Structure formats: C-alpha cells, structure tokens
Amino acid sequence: RVLQLGGGLHHAREERASGFCVYNDLSVAIDALREQGLRVAYVDVDVHHGDGVQFLHYEDPEVLALSLHETGRALFPGTGSVDEVGKGLGKGFSLNVPLAPFTGPNSYLDAFERVVPHALQHFQPDVIVAQCGADAHFSDPLADLLLTTQAYEQIFRRLLALADDHADGRLLCTLGGGYRLDAVSRVWALLALLVQGHDWPEALPEDYRERWQAHLDDPLTPTLHDPDRSFEVDRQSSIETQNRRASEQALEQAASHWQHA
Ligand SMILES: [Zn+2]
C-alpha cells in the first residue's frame, strides 16, 4: 500500500493544464506501472470526473479507468457520461458513473457496489490506483454531493478490501480535490489511518484544534467523524432512481465490449 500525500491531479491533459492540475501525476504513475507490464485499475472517487486520466489511457486495454462523480451536466469538467467507454482496443475499459446532484451516502455506495467490484472481478488488475478526492463531502463549496466522513470511511475500506481481493493488496492512493479545510483534513486523516491500519480516537487533539482554528473562520469539527446527521433532499427517490440507472448503464455499456473481446 502506498499513500501519496499530494498529487491526484486528474484533470491535466497531455497538451494542457486543466482544473487546478498542471501535471497528471496519476497518469505518470500508471505509465510507470504499465512499463513493468502491470495491468492497472484506476478508481476515481473525486466529485469531478477523472477526465485527464481517462483520456490519457483511453485506447489502452490494460488500463481500466473507473470514475464516480457528480454528473457533467451539473459540474466541471462536463465529461464522464456512461457513453464514454474507451476507444479502439480500449473500448470497454473506461466506466463512468455520473451521479445526480444531492446524491447522499446510501445511493453513492449502492452505485459503487454495483459497478466497481464487478468491473475489477472482470479485469483482474495487478495493481489499483485510487484518486481519493474529498470534494464529494457535503460541506464542499464547489460541488453538490452529500457524502459524510462515515461514507468516506466505507469507500476507503472497500478500496482496501477490493485491492486485497483482486490485486494482492497492491493499492496506490493519492489525494485529490477538496475545498473545505475542515472536511478534507478529516477525510484524508481517515484515509491515512485506514491505509496504515491504525485506529483513531473519537476527539481530535486539543492542540491541533487550537493551532488550526486560529487560521479559519468556520468552527473546526472537534471529532474525526462528522456529527450524526441526515439530509432532507427534495426528489430523493428520483435521485436514487437516476443513480441506479446510471450505474446499470455504465456496467452494461462496458460489458457489451467485454463479451466481444
Ligand atoms: Zn474534484
């Protein structure tokens, strides 16, 4: 297991910078793994579509690119529809699950479970590279998904378990987007603790809170996890139906190319 405390710059393209990303460190890492003959599954849980990584490896059948993100109809960079499945020999090796704005933890995890384990089971990667952006957190000011730290813990635990099941435990995690300091610090602390197999205390250390509160206007959450909360969302069942359909379509579109391979 490797955790890169930086990077995750998934929007950078070959010919241009994009979305706060100049160099695509993820793609460089994937190329380095490919040069060793390894099959790489890329899993992107940043709230934005992992367009840079997807299109840099779009024709490579040895790189499976999976991205769950807020739909491009509502959010930058606008790509990441279920129809983007790869090109040439790479057809069927890009899977995109565009999620409706205001998607909550249950619907997100449902979509994740419908697509990611199945795709990994089919692909049989040698190593998993995961972009662990924290901007799907409900407090993030740039996007509209409603994940909690508890949901992120489940996602990270699943990534670790899936790496154990499908890639002999080989997992490279990077950080990614995240624009609410109170959320990103706790989400990525959870990631670091889980990757290393450590437990955590419920309350954050007093000296840490004092030190960083001085720099922030909003109050820091005093615990590693969010306080228990539920979200009242209009059209909840319509959101869940859209997400179920998107995840089913993502898998069907890709799998139709697997059968012809
Ligand atoms: Zn992002």
XYZ file of N, CA and C and ligand atoms in Angstrom:
784
model
N 0.824 -1.201 0.000
C 0.000 0.000 0.000
C 0.862 1.256 0.000
N 0.484 2.185 -0.816
C 1.199 3.458 -0.867
C 0.169 4.579 -0.775
N 0.454 5.574 0.052
C -0.385 6.770 0.087
C 0.494 7.954 -0.271
N 0.169 8.621 -1.360
C 0.910 9.788 -1.809
C 0.178 11.011 -1.264
N 0.806 11.705 -0.303
C 0.125 12.838 0.347
C 0.251 14.096 -0.499
N -0.363 14.042 -1.637
C -0.311 15.153 -2.582
C -0.764 14.568 -3.894
N -0.641 15.306 -4.952
C -0.984 14.759 -6.251
C -2.470 14.488 -6.384
N -2.782 13.542 -7.270
C -4.187 13.286 -7.585
C -4.715 14.289 -8.592
N -3.789 14.814 -9.426
C -4.142 15.933 -10.328
C -4.747 15.372 -11.621
N -5.974 14.898 -11.495
C -6.587 14.032 -12.512
C -7.134 14.751 -13.733
N -7.143 16.096 -13.717
C -7.696 16.800 -14.888
C -6.643 17.143 -15.944
N -5.343 17.134 -15.580
C -4.321 17.572 -16.543
C -4.328 16.674 -17.775
N -4.253 17.307 -18.944
C -4.221 16.585 -20.212
C -2.797 16.587 -20.753
N -2.618 15.847 -21.832
C -1.285 15.768 -22.430
C -0.815 17.143 -22.894
N -1.748 17.927 -23.479
C -1.346 19.171 -24.119
C -1.697 20.410 -23.307
N -2.380 20.250 -22.185
C -2.775 21.453 -21.446
C -3.102 21.157 -19.982
N -2.931 22.226 -19.171
C -3.370 22.169 -17.777
C -4.879 22.354 -17.736
N -5.487 21.876 -16.658
C -6.944 21.992 -16.539
C -7.335 21.772 -15.077
N -8.377 22.492 -14.630
C -8.979 22.221 -13.316
C -7.987 22.151 -12.168
N -7.154 23.174 -12.003
C -6.134 23.247 -10.939
C -5.038 22.179 -11.096
N -4.965 21.523 -12.254
C -3.985 20.444 -12.452
C -3.057 20.784 -13.609
N -1.742 20.822 -13.336
C -0.768 21.087 -14.399
C -0.185 19.771 -14.907
N 0.349 18.962 -14.003
C 0.928 17.669 -14.385
C 0.042 16.551 -13.883
N -0.161 15.549 -14.694
C -1.021 14.439 -14.295
C -0.164 13.350 -13.648
N 0.070 13.517 -12.341
C 0.917 12.569 -11.612
C 0.343 11.154 -11.657
N -0.994 11.056 -11.657
C -1.630 9.728 -11.686
C -1.277 8.998 -12.978
N -1.343 9.733 -14.081
C -1.054 9.124 -15.372
C 0.425 8.721 -15.465
N 1.308 9.549 -14.892
C 2.741 9.212 -14.876
C 2.952 7.916 -14.086
N 2.258 7.800 -12.940
C 2.379 6.593 -12.126
C 1.844 5.378 -12.887
N 0.702 5.570 -13.572
C 0.115 4.457 -14.330
C 1.070 4.028 -15.450
N 1.671 5.004 -16.145
C 2.640 4.661 -17.202
C 3.823 3.882 -16.631
N 4.298 4.289 -15.456
C 5.446 3.596 -14.842
C 5.071 2.149 -14.517
N 3.853 1.947 -14.037
C 3.385 0.583 -13.738
C 3.206 -0.218 -15.027
N 2.690 0.438 -16.068
C 2.496 -0.240 -17.357
C 3.824 -0.662 -17.963
N 4.872 0.177 -17.770
C 6.194 -0.170 -18.308
C 6.751 -1.434 -17.661
N 6.253 -1.740 -16.461
C 6.644 -3.006 -15.824
C 5.719 -4.150 -16.214
N 4.828 -3.878 -17.175
C 3.946 -4.932 -17.673
C 2.735 -5.188 -16.805
N 2.425 -4.256 -15.897
C 1.311 -4.478 -14.973
C 0.000 -3.936 -15.541
N -1.082 -4.650 -15.231
C -2.433 -4.182 -15.574
C -2.924 -3.306 -14.437
N -3.396 -2.118 -14.781
C -3.728 -1.119 -13.766
C -5.221 -0.801 -13.789
N -5.868 -0.922 -12.629
C -7.237 -0.425 -12.480
C -7.169 0.901 -11.740
N -7.769 1.920 -12.331
C -7.793 3.265 -11.758
C -9.202 3.536 -11.244
N -9.309 3.899 -9.976
C -10.621 4.185 -9.381
C -10.592 5.623 -8.861
N -11.530 6.429 -9.342
C -11.533 7.867 -9.051
C -12.820 8.211 -8.306
N -12.685 8.588 -7.019
C -13.880 8.942 -6.236
C -13.981 10.443 -5.963
N -13.105 11.218 -6.594
C -13.243 12.686 -6.561
C -14.626 13.050 -7.117
N -15.191 14.167 -6.649
C -16.544 14.531 -7.098
C -16.568 14.930 -8.582
N -15.387 15.304 -9.107
C -15.299 15.661 -10.530
C -14.831 14.452 -11.346
N -15.300 14.383 -12.587
C -14.886 13.287 -13.470
C -13.366 13.279 -13.646
N -12.772 12.074 -13.622
C -11.324 11.939 -13.827
C -10.982 11.952 -15.295
N -11.267 13.074 -15.950
C -11.157 13.145 -17.416
C -9.730 13.009 -17.931
N -8.779 13.661 -17.243
C -7.394 13.622 -17.718
C -6.860 12.203 -17.750
N -7.039 11.490 -16.661
C -6.530 10.113 -16.593
C -7.256 9.250 -17.622
N -8.573 9.393 -17.684
C -9.347 8.577 -18.635
C -8.837 8.765 -20.062
N -8.726 10.036 -20.500
C -8.406 10.252 -21.911
C -6.928 9.969 -22.224
N -6.039 10.071 -21.230
C -4.632 9.721 -21.468
C -4.443 8.215 -21.664
N -5.404 7.424 -21.194
C -5.279 5.956 -21.315
C -6.485 5.355 -22.036
N -7.123 6.189 -22.866
C -8.431 5.838 -23.421
C -8.381 4.650 -24.382
N -7.222 4.444 -25.008
C -7.126 3.366 -26.004
C -6.346 2.177 -25.480
N -6.053 2.169 -24.184
C -5.212 1.107 -23.618
C -6.078 0.071 -22.887
N -6.169 -1.150 -23.407
C -6.995 -2.168 -22.757
C -6.362 -2.736 -21.487
N -5.163 -2.294 -21.172
C -4.508 -2.754 -19.942
C -4.687 -1.759 -18.805
N -5.439 -0.700 -19.066
C -5.785 0.266 -18.012
C -7.303 0.373 -17.951
N -7.860 -0.028 -16.813
C -9.303 0.116 -16.571
C -9.515 1.403 -15.792
N -10.258 2.354 -16.361
C -10.489 3.638 -15.681
C -11.938 3.708 -15.208
N -12.119 3.775 -13.888
C -13.454 3.854 -13.283
C -13.593 5.190 -12.582
N -14.665 5.907 -12.854
C -14.869 7.176 -12.161
C -16.322 7.301 -11.714
N -16.513 7.611 -10.429
C -17.830 8.009 -9.920
C -17.748 9.494 -9.623
N -18.716 10.261 -10.099
C -18.626 11.718 -9.984
C -19.994 12.356 -10.129
N -20.080 13.612 -9.709
C -21.315 14.353 -9.984
C -21.425 14.546 -11.494
N -22.621 14.366 -12.012
C -22.820 14.395 -13.464
C -22.215 15.636 -14.131
N -21.632 15.432 -15.289
C -21.061 16.521 -16.067
C -22.098 17.513 -16.555
N -23.380 17.151 -16.449
C -24.426 18.119 -16.811
C -24.509 19.238 -15.784
N -24.015 18.963 -14.574
C -24.109 19.957 -13.498
C -22.761 20.512 -13.082
N -21.670 19.831 -13.434
C -20.377 20.149 -12.818
C -19.223 19.998 -13.803
N -18.183 20.845 -13.594
C -16.903 20.710 -14.288
C -16.433 19.256 -14.188
N -15.761 18.682 -15.171
C -15.384 19.265 -16.464
C -16.424 19.024 -17.553
N -17.569 18.453 -17.215
C -18.625 18.272 -18.204
C -18.615 16.909 -18.880
N -17.528 16.179 -18.735
C -17.417 14.840 -19.339
C -17.817 13.777 -18.312
N -17.615 12.502 -18.689
C -17.888 11.416 -17.741
C -19.274 10.836 -17.865
N -19.832 10.838 -19.084
C -21.136 10.198 -19.277
C -20.929 8.687 -19.414
N -22.026 7.946 -19.286
C -21.922 6.483 -19.382
C -21.482 6.038 -20.772
N -21.644 6.912 -21.770
C -21.255 6.556 -23.141
C -19.749 6.569 -23.367
N -18.996 7.172 -22.460
C -17.539 7.211 -22.632
C -16.960 5.896 -22.123
N -16.737 4.972 -23.048
C -16.331 3.616 -22.650
C -14.927 3.247 -23.117
N -14.233 4.192 -23.785
C -12.924 3.877 -24.334
C -12.968 3.948 -25.846
N -11.788 3.766 -26.447
C -11.672 3.916 -27.900
C -10.747 2.819 -28.433
N -11.005 2.367 -29.637
C -10.141 1.350 -30.249
C -10.066 0.113 -29.368
N -8.850 -0.369 -29.135
C -8.672 -1.547 -28.277
C -9.111 -1.286 -26.846
N -9.173 0.010 -26.485
C -9.547 0.374 -25.114
C -11.047 0.388 -24.861
N -11.836 0.037 -25.878
C -13.299 0.049 -25.695
C -13.727 -0.943 -24.620
N -14.511 -0.437 -23.678
C -14.963 -1.280 -22.561
C -14.082 -1.139 -21.333
N -13.021 -0.324 -21.435
C -12.099 -0.181 -20.307
C -12.132 1.212 -19.674
N -13.164 1.993 -20.015
C -13.493 3.206 -19.245
C -14.930 3.049 -18.780
N -15.153 3.247 -17.496
C -16.511 3.171 -16.943
C -16.795 4.433 -16.158
N -17.918 5.053 -16.485
C -18.276 6.303 -15.821
C -19.650 6.207 -15.185
N -19.713 6.613 -13.921
C -20.984 6.639 -13.203
C -21.286 8.084 -12.821
N -22.067 8.795 -13.676
C -22.429 10.182 -13.367
C -23.587 10.195 -12.373
N -23.395 10.848 -11.248
C -24.384 10.849 -10.166
C -25.115 12.185 -10.120
N -26.379 12.124 -9.708
C -27.206 13.326 -9.651
C -26.722 14.250 -8.532
N -26.863 15.579 -8.727
C -26.596 16.495 -7.613
C -27.426 16.075 -6.394
N -26.860 16.254 -5.226
C -27.503 15.926 -3.937
C -27.623 14.431 -3.682
N -26.786 13.669 -4.370
C -26.682 12.241 -4.047
C -26.120 12.077 -2.637
N -26.777 11.256 -1.843
C -26.327 11.009 -0.478
C -25.538 9.717 -0.356
N -25.078 9.408 0.865
C -24.201 8.256 1.090
C -24.774 6.926 0.601
N -26.047 6.653 0.880
C -26.573 5.325 0.543
C -26.612 5.098 -0.961
N -27.076 6.102 -1.685
C -27.175 5.962 -3.135
C -25.779 5.893 -3.770
N -24.843 6.663 -3.220
C -23.460 6.628 -3.724
C -22.857 5.236 -3.532
N -22.984 4.721 -2.309
C -22.369 3.425 -2.012
C -23.043 2.307 -2.807
N -24.343 2.448 -3.046
C -25.078 1.495 -3.863
C -24.517 1.465 -5.294
N -24.274 2.654 -5.855
C -23.708 2.736 -7.213
C -22.295 2.164 -7.242
N -21.510 2.496 -6.228
C -20.136 1.981 -6.133
C -20.151 0.451 -6.142
N -21.022 -0.129 -5.308
C -21.063 -1.589 -5.184
C -21.570 -2.257 -6.454
N -22.433 -1.568 -7.184
C -22.973 -2.165 -8.396
C -21.910 -2.252 -9.490
N -20.988 -1.290 -9.503
C -20.060 -1.192 -10.634
C -18.639 -1.661 -10.296
N -18.064 -1.145 -9.232
C -16.614 -1.302 -9.031
C -16.194 -2.759 -8.799
N -16.815 -3.496 -7.860
C -16.358 -4.881 -7.643
C -16.495 -5.741 -8.895
N -17.604 -5.551 -9.614
C -17.861 -6.344 -10.812
C -16.807 -6.073 -11.890
N -16.505 -4.804 -12.104
C -15.514 -4.435 -13.131
C -14.122 -4.960 -12.753
N -13.781 -4.872 -11.477
C -12.464 -5.368 -11.047
C -12.387 -6.883 -11.179
N -13.479 -7.545 -10.852
C -13.535 -9.003 -10.975
C -13.284 -9.419 -12.423
N -13.878 -8.676 -13.350
C -13.675 -8.999 -14.762
C -12.242 -8.681 -15.208
N -11.738 -7.522 -14.780
C -10.466 -7.009 -15.320
C -9.243 -7.711 -14.735
N -9.350 -8.125 -13.463
C -8.216 -8.777 -12.773
C -6.930 -7.941 -12.840
N -6.930 -6.793 -12.179
C -5.745 -5.918 -12.224
C -4.582 -6.494 -11.421
N -3.369 -6.015 -11.754
C -2.209 -6.324 -10.913
C -2.091 -5.320 -9.782
N -2.612 -4.110 -10.011
C -2.489 -3.040 -9.022
C -3.664 -2.066 -9.220
N -4.101 -1.470 -8.108
C -5.168 -0.467 -8.171
C -4.579 0.900 -7.809
N -4.873 1.891 -8.627
C -4.502 3.279 -8.344
C -5.801 4.027 -8.034
N -5.865 4.685 -6.876
C -7.110 5.335 -6.464
C -6.888 6.825 -6.223
N -7.719 7.637 -6.860
C -7.714 9.077 -6.607
C -8.799 9.336 -5.574
N -8.385 9.797 -4.376
C -9.292 9.864 -3.221
C -9.674 11.306 -2.898
N -10.162 12.029 -3.880
C -10.613 13.405 -3.661
C -11.668 13.469 -2.566
N -11.625 14.555 -1.788
C -12.543 14.710 -0.656
C -13.665 15.704 -0.967
N -13.803 16.078 -2.228
C -14.761 17.136 -2.561
C -16.186 16.630 -2.791
N -16.420 15.337 -2.570
C -17.804 14.848 -2.560
C -18.425 14.991 -1.168
N -17.656 15.537 -0.224
C -18.187 15.774 1.128
C -19.298 16.825 1.068
N -20.296 16.671 1.934
C -21.483 17.541 1.842
C -21.151 19.012 2.048
N -20.064 19.300 2.761
C -19.757 20.705 3.053
C -18.913 21.365 1.967
N -18.531 20.601 0.937
C -17.627 21.173 -0.066
C -18.330 22.289 -0.839
N -17.659 23.436 -0.984
C -18.324 24.568 -1.643
C -18.349 24.486 -3.169
N -17.609 23.561 -3.789
C -17.548 23.536 -5.251
C -18.470 22.516 -5.887
N -19.109 21.663 -5.099
C -19.906 20.595 -5.698
C -21.091 20.272 -4.804
N -21.926 19.321 -5.248
C -23.249 19.137 -4.628
C -23.543 17.725 -4.148
N -22.532 16.871 -4.033
C -22.826 15.558 -3.443
C -22.816 15.686 -1.922
N -23.372 14.669 -1.257
C -23.624 14.785 0.179
C -22.969 13.649 0.963
N -21.703 13.339 0.630
C -21.029 12.289 1.401
C -20.617 12.821 2.765
N -20.615 11.912 3.731
C -20.144 12.208 5.088
C -18.783 11.534 5.280
N -18.134 11.858 6.375
C -16.878 11.149 6.666
C -17.145 9.661 6.867
N -18.335 9.334 7.403
C -18.671 7.913 7.587
C -18.749 7.211 6.227
N -19.315 7.894 5.224
C -19.376 7.311 3.877
C -17.974 7.158 3.304
N -17.127 8.171 3.499
C -15.742 8.062 3.019
C -15.017 6.898 3.686
N -15.266 6.692 4.985
C -14.620 5.549 5.647
C -15.018 4.248 4.943
N -16.304 4.120 4.619
C -16.762 2.897 3.942
C -16.113 2.752 2.566
N -16.034 3.860 1.825
C -15.412 3.803 0.493
C -13.947 3.357 0.617
N -13.218 3.967 1.540
C -11.790 3.631 1.684
C -11.617 2.178 2.146
N -12.477 1.730 3.061
C -12.399 0.319 3.495
C -12.662 -0.622 2.323
N -13.612 -0.244 1.450
C -13.905 -1.084 0.287
C -12.730 -1.094 -0.688
N -12.088 0.061 -0.890
C -10.930 0.095 -1.792
C -9.821 -0.830 -1.272
N -9.579 -0.774 0.034
C -8.546 -1.639 0.619
C -8.935 -3.110 0.455
N -10.202 -3.432 0.714
C -10.647 -4.832 0.609
C -10.614 -5.305 -0.844
N -11.020 -4.429 -1.766
C -11.013 -4.807 -3.186
C -9.582 -5.001 -3.686
N -8.654 -4.184 -3.193
C -7.242 -4.378 -3.561
C -6.750 -5.729 -3.024
N -7.168 -6.075 -1.807
C -6.799 -7.388 -1.258
C -7.388 -8.515 -2.113
N -8.651 -8.355 -2.509
C -9.345 -9.428 -3.240
C -8.838 -9.583 -4.671
N -8.499 -8.460 -5.327
C -8.261 -8.514 -6.774
C -6.841 -8.165 -7.194
N -6.022 -7.620 -6.290
C -4.689 -7.175 -6.714
C -3.625 -7.501 -5.657
N -3.829 -8.598 -4.922
C -2.868 -8.990 -3.879
C -2.540 -7.833 -2.937
N -3.504 -6.958 -2.701
C -3.308 -5.860 -1.749
C -2.582 -4.654 -2.307
N -2.211 -4.712 -3.606
C -1.428 -3.590 -4.163
C -2.340 -2.409 -4.487
N -2.166 -1.333 -3.719
C -3.022 -0.151 -3.834
C -2.168 1.102 -3.683
N -2.266 1.997 -4.654
C -1.626 3.311 -4.577
C -2.730 4.355 -4.478
N -2.773 5.076 -3.360
C -3.779 6.126 -3.176
C -3.118 7.492 -3.277
N -3.817 8.414 -3.917
C -3.415 9.819 -3.851
C -4.567 10.605 -3.243
N -4.297 11.845 -2.897
C -5.362 12.755 -2.503
C -6.016 13.257 -3.795
N -6.661 14.410 -3.749
C -7.330 14.940 -4.933
C -7.955 16.270 -4.578
N -9.159 16.526 -5.120
C -9.828 17.785 -4.833
C -10.406 17.802 -3.431
N -10.737 19.022 -2.971
C -11.300 19.187 -1.626
C -11.087 20.622 -1.213
N -12.179 21.344 -0.937
C -12.094 22.795 -0.831
C -12.686 23.335 0.464
N -12.992 22.427 1.418
C -13.422 22.838 2.759
C -12.418 22.210 3.710
N -11.549 23.069 4.298
C -10.421 22.525 5.062
C -10.874 21.623 6.205
N -11.968 21.994 6.870
C -12.463 21.183 7.978
C -12.818 19.763 7.517
N -13.279 19.638 6.278
C -13.647 18.314 5.761
C -12.435 17.563 5.227
N -11.619 18.229 4.399
C -10.514 17.496 3.759
C -9.530 16.978 4.810
N -9.287 17.766 5.859
C -8.315 17.323 6.869
C -8.800 16.044 7.542
N -10.099 15.955 7.795
C -10.622 14.767 8.483
C -10.780 13.573 7.521
N -11.224 13.833 6.291
C -11.371 12.739 5.322
C -9.999 12.105 5.041
N -9.001 12.939 4.831
C -7.685 12.382 4.487
C -6.946 11.828 5.700
N -7.251 12.345 6.891
C -6.707 11.696 8.096
C -7.264 10.282 8.196
N -8.561 10.127 7.930
C -9.170 8.793 7.918
C -8.471 7.887 6.908
N -8.234 8.434 5.711
C -7.571 7.643 4.667
C -6.190 7.187 5.144
N -5.413 8.124 5.704
C -4.058 7.788 6.160
C -4.108 6.729 7.260
N -5.053 6.863 8.179
C -5.171 5.906 9.281
C -5.585 4.530 8.764
N -6.529 4.498 7.841
C -7.009 3.216 7.315
C -5.931 2.513 6.495
N -5.217 3.269 5.650
C -4.165 2.668 4.817
C -3.099 2.029 5.709
N -2.829 2.676 6.862
C -1.800 2.148 7.764
C -2.361 1.156 8.780
N -3.693 0.961 8.764
C -4.299 0.012 9.693
C -4.349 0.490 11.130
N -4.386 1.801 11.324
C -4.466 2.338 12.687
C -5.914 2.622 13.092
N -6.184 2.554 14.402
C -7.443 3.060 14.945
C -7.302 4.559 15.181
N -8.397 5.186 15.627
C -8.300 6.611 15.913
C -9.144 6.956 17.131
N -8.752 8.021 17.836
C -9.578 8.495 18.939
C -10.778 9.257 18.376
N -11.864 9.291 19.105
C -13.052 9.995 18.636
C -12.784 11.500 18.502
N -12.185 12.081 19.547
C -11.954 13.530 19.537
C -10.602 13.853 18.906
N -10.550 14.958 18.176
C -9.269 15.411 17.630
C -8.452 16.044 18.756
N -7.123 15.975 18.673
C -6.290 16.527 19.751
C -6.538 18.036 19.944
N -6.555 18.430 21.196
C -6.829 19.830 21.557
C -5.824 20.783 20.900
N -4.542 20.415 20.937
C -3.528 21.335 20.410
C -3.677 21.505 18.894
N -4.095 20.435 18.225
C -4.345 20.526 16.789
C -5.471 21.513 16.511
N -6.550 21.392 17.278
C -7.705 22.259 17.036
C -7.357 23.717 17.305
N -6.636 23.947 18.392
C -6.250 25.336 18.719
C -5.365 25.926 17.633
N -4.421 25.109 17.187
C -3.460 25.594 16.210
C -4.134 25.990 14.894
N -5.069 25.163 14.418
C -5.643 25.409 13.100
C -6.886 26.270 13.141
N -7.596 26.242 14.273
C -8.780 27.093 14.368
C -8.410 28.562 14.179
N -7.224 28.919 14.635
C -6.773 30.301 14.535
C -6.722 30.788 13.085
N -6.602 29.850 12.135
C -6.486 30.229 10.717
C -7.816 30.204 9.978
N -8.876 29.747 10.650
C -10.131 29.512 9.939
C -11.268 30.339 10.512
N -12.182 30.717 9.646
C -13.374 31.430 10.097
C -14.413 30.467 10.652
N -14.628 29.365 9.931
C -15.651 28.403 10.369
C -15.102 27.556 11.520
N -15.992 27.131 12.433
C -15.507 26.293 13.534
C -15.067 24.915 13.043
N -13.940 24.435 13.551
C -13.476 23.086 13.211
C -14.337 22.055 13.929
N -14.698 20.998 13.218
C -15.412 19.893 13.862
C -14.462 19.243 14.879
N -14.912 19.021 16.108
C -13.988 18.531 17.138
C -13.688 17.032 17.073
N -14.415 16.313 16.206
C -14.203 14.863 16.095
C -13.745 14.508 14.697
N -13.093 13.345 14.574
C -12.622 12.932 13.255
C -13.815 12.694 12.325
N -14.873 12.080 12.873
C -16.071 11.871 12.063
C -17.033 13.043 12.201
N -17.868 13.224 11.154
C -18.940 14.212 11.224
C -19.901 13.832 12.345
N -20.500 14.820 12.998
C -21.605 14.505 13.906
C -22.709 13.807 13.106
N -23.473 12.928 13.765
C -24.576 12.240 13.072
C -25.516 13.258 12.470
N -25.897 13.028 11.238
C -26.848 13.945 10.619
C -27.552 13.232 9.473
N -28.738 13.730 9.125
C -29.424 13.218 7.946
C -29.744 14.421 7.062
N -29.967 14.147 5.802
C -30.202 15.231 4.846
C -31.631 15.166 4.341
N -32.308 16.288 4.388
C -33.631 16.384 3.770
C -33.425 16.851 2.338
N -33.693 15.977 1.390
C -33.465 16.315 -0.013
C -34.762 16.143 -0.792
N -35.106 17.168 -1.570
C -36.265 17.043 -2.462
C -35.963 15.979 -3.513
N -36.955 15.307 -3.968
C -36.828 14.350 -5.077
C -35.811 13.241 -4.763
N -35.743 12.854 -3.508
C -34.766 11.820 -3.106
C -34.911 10.538 -3.929
N -36.163 10.094 -4.120
C -36.331 8.806 -4.801
C -35.981 8.940 -6.280
N -36.220 10.120 -6.859
C -35.830 10.332 -8.255
C -34.304 10.321 -8.406
N -33.608 10.901 -7.432
C -32.135 10.877 -7.446
C -31.636 9.433 -7.373
N -32.236 8.660 -6.484
C -31.797 7.265 -6.320
C -32.065 6.453 -7.588
N -33.211 6.720 -8.220
C -33.536 6.002 -9.458
C -32.554 6.369 -10.573
N -32.272 7.674 -10.706
C -31.304 8.113 -11.736
C -29.947 7.462 -11.527
N -29.515 7.402 -10.276
C -28.189 6.846 -9.995
C -28.140 5.344 -10.248
N -29.242 4.674 -9.897
C -29.288 3.226 -10.144
C -29.190 2.976 -11.644
N -29.949 3.772 -12.408
C -29.937 3.606 -13.860
C -28.544 3.903 -14.423
N -27.925 4.975 -13.953
C -26.588 5.343 -14.460
C -25.586 4.232 -14.170
N -25.640 3.651 -12.988
C -24.657 2.617 -12.661
C -24.924 1.347 -13.464
N -26.197 1.019 -13.682
C -26.519 -0.158 -14.509
C -26.052 0.058 -15.948
N -26.299 1.263 -16.464
C -25.898 1.557 -17.851
C -24.379 1.547 -18.008
N -23.686 2.101 -17.011
C -22.217 2.132 -17.084
C -21.674 0.714 -17.237
N -22.192 -0.178 -16.437
C -21.715 -1.555 -16.468
C -22.123 -2.257 -17.764
N -23.385 -2.049 -18.175
C -23.865 -2.694 -19.407
C -23.058 -2.238 -20.622
N -22.829 -0.911 -20.706
C -22.096 -0.369 -21.868
C -20.699 -0.968 -21.953
N -20.017 -1.023 -20.812
C -18.654 -1.572 -20.833
C -18.697 -3.067 -21.103
N -19.597 -3.766 -20.427
C -19.628 -5.225 -20.532
C -19.984 -5.682 -21.944
N -20.712 -4.854 -22.699
C -21.042 -5.249 -24.065
C -19.770 -5.378 -24.902
N -18.733 -4.606 -24.548
C -17.457 -4.730 -25.268
C -16.631 -5.895 -24.725
N -16.768 -6.198 -23.453
C -16.028 -7.352 -22.905
C -16.437 -8.626 -23.623
N -17.748 -8.759 -23.879
C -18.224 -10.005 -24.473
C -17.675 -10.206 -25.876
N -17.393 -9.085 -26.560
C -16.875 -9.210 -27.928
C -15.373 -9.378 -27.975
N -14.733 -9.231 -26.819
C -13.264 -9.267 -26.816
C -12.764 -10.683 -27.086
Zn -12.559 17.419 -7.674
